[in-house]
Coordinates of C-alpha atoms in Angstrom, one line a residue:
M27 CA -79.8 -41.9 3.4
R28 CA -78.9 -45.6 2.7
S29 CA -80.0 -47.0 -0.2
E30 CA -83.5 -49.2 0.0
T31 CA -81.7 -52.1 -1.5
V32 CA -78.8 -52.3 1.2
G33 CA -78.9 -55.7 2.2
Q34 CA -80.5 -57.3 -1.3
R35 CA -77.6 -56.7 -3.1
R36 CA -75.4 -59.1 -3.8
T37 CA -71.8 -58.9 -3.5
V38 CA -70.2 -58.6 -7.0
A39 CA -66.0 -59.5 -5.8
A40 CA -65.4 -59.7 -2.3
G41 CA -64.6 -63.6 -2.0
H42 CA -66.6 -64.3 -5.2
D43 CA -64.3 -65.5 -8.5
T44 CA -65.2 -63.5 -11.4
G45 CA -63.5 -65.0 -14.1
A46 CA -59.9 -65.2 -15.1
D47 CA -58.8 -61.7 -16.0
P48 CA -57.5 -59.7 -13.5
R49 CA -59.2 -56.4 -14.5
I50 CA -62.7 -57.6 -13.9
E51 CA -62.1 -58.8 -10.5
A52 CA -60.6 -55.4 -9.9
L53 CA -64.1 -53.3 -11.5
G54 CA -65.5 -55.8 -9.2
R55 CA -63.7 -54.7 -5.7
A56 CA -63.6 -51.1 -6.8
V57 CA -67.4 -51.2 -7.2
Y58 CA -67.7 -53.1 -4.3
R59 CA -65.8 -50.6 -2.3
M60 CA -67.3 -47.4 -3.7
R61 CA -70.8 -49.0 -3.2
R62 CA -70.2 -49.7 0.4
A63 CA -68.6 -46.2 0.5
L64 CA -71.8 -44.8 -0.5
D65 CA -74.0 -46.7 1.6
A66 CA -72.1 -45.7 4.6
H67 CA -72.4 -41.8 3.6
P68 CA -74.8 -40.7 6.2
A69 CA -75.2 -36.9 4.2
E70 CA -78.5 -37.0 1.8
L71 CA -77.1 -36.4 -1.7
H72 CA -79.1 -35.3 -4.5
D73 CA -78.5 -37.3 -7.1
R74 CA -78.0 -40.9 -4.7
R75 CA -80.2 -42.8 -6.8
E76 CA -78.7 -41.8 -10.1
A77 CA -75.0 -43.1 -8.6
E78 CA -76.6 -46.4 -7.2
R79 CA -78.2 -46.9 -10.8
E80 CA -74.5 -46.3 -12.3
L81 CA -73.3 -48.7 -9.7
E82 CA -75.4 -51.6 -10.5
A83 CA -74.8 -51.0 -14.4
L84 CA -71.2 -51.2 -13.3
A85 CA -71.9 -54.2 -11.3
A86 CA -73.9 -56.3 -14.4
S87 CA -70.7 -55.7 -16.3
V88 CA -69.2 -57.2 -13.9
R89 CA -71.3 -60.0 -13.3
S90 CA -71.3 -60.5 -17.5
G91 CA -67.8 -61.1 -17.5
A92 CA -67.3 -59.0 -20.7
P93 CA -67.7 -55.3 -19.7
A94 CA -67.7 -53.1 -23.0
A95 CA -64.9 -50.2 -22.4
E96 CA -67.7 -47.2 -24.0
E97 CA -70.0 -48.4 -21.3
L98 CA -67.9 -48.8 -18.4
R99 CA -66.5 -44.9 -19.0
H100 CA -70.3 -43.6 -19.7
S101 CA -71.0 -45.3 -16.2
L102 CA -67.9 -43.5 -14.8
L103 CA -69.0 -40.2 -16.1
L104 CA -72.5 -40.7 -14.5
L105 CA -71.0 -41.8 -11.2
A106 CA -68.7 -39.2 -11.1
A107 CA -71.2 -36.4 -11.9
A108 CA -73.2 -38.0 -9.2
V109 CA -70.7 -38.0 -6.2
G110 CA -67.9 -35.7 -7.9
S111 CA -68.2 -32.8 -5.1
V112 CA -68.4 -35.1 -2.2
S113 CA -64.9 -35.3 -0.6
A114 CA -65.6 -38.6 1.7
L115 CA -66.3 -40.5 -1.7
A116 CA -64.0 -39.2 -3.7
L117 CA -60.9 -42.2 -2.9
P118 CA -63.4 -44.8 -3.7
L119 CA -64.3 -43.0 -6.8
V120 CA -60.8 -43.0 -8.0
G121 CA -60.6 -47.0 -7.6
V122 CA -63.3 -46.9 -9.9
R123 CA -61.9 -44.6 -12.3
E124 CA -58.3 -46.7 -12.3
A125 CA -60.3 -50.0 -12.1
V126 CA -62.3 -48.9 -15.6
E127 CA -58.9 -47.4 -17.1
L128 CA -57.4 -51.0 -17.2
F129 CA -59.7 -51.8 -20.0
G130 CA -58.2 -48.9 -22.0
S131 CA -59.9 -46.4 -24.3
G132 CA -61.3 -49.1 -26.7
P133 CA -60.8 -48.6 -30.4
R134 CA -59.8 -45.6 -31.9
P135 CA -61.1 -44.2 -35.2
T136 CA -59.0 -44.0 -38.3
S137 CA -57.8 -40.7 -39.5

């Protein structure tokens, strides 16, 4: 089952300068690759719609130009839960995780 929005989706980073921050460009490329892999995956996925929602949330963060690390990590967790056991999507998911990690862990609580 392919996404109902295939063809309507805007390419996040392929050939598009998203700004000077290379972390945002890396995240855009990773989200784009994950989206393509998910769209190409022929098997029915129980949580496909959730994965698509989180990819769109990540893409919106890229388009905003100022993604919040906490929101990126939350979307990554939901995306991993939605596609985590699908081996065909493991490599693109690792790419998204690595791109999210570029944004660091954010401020740490003081003790």
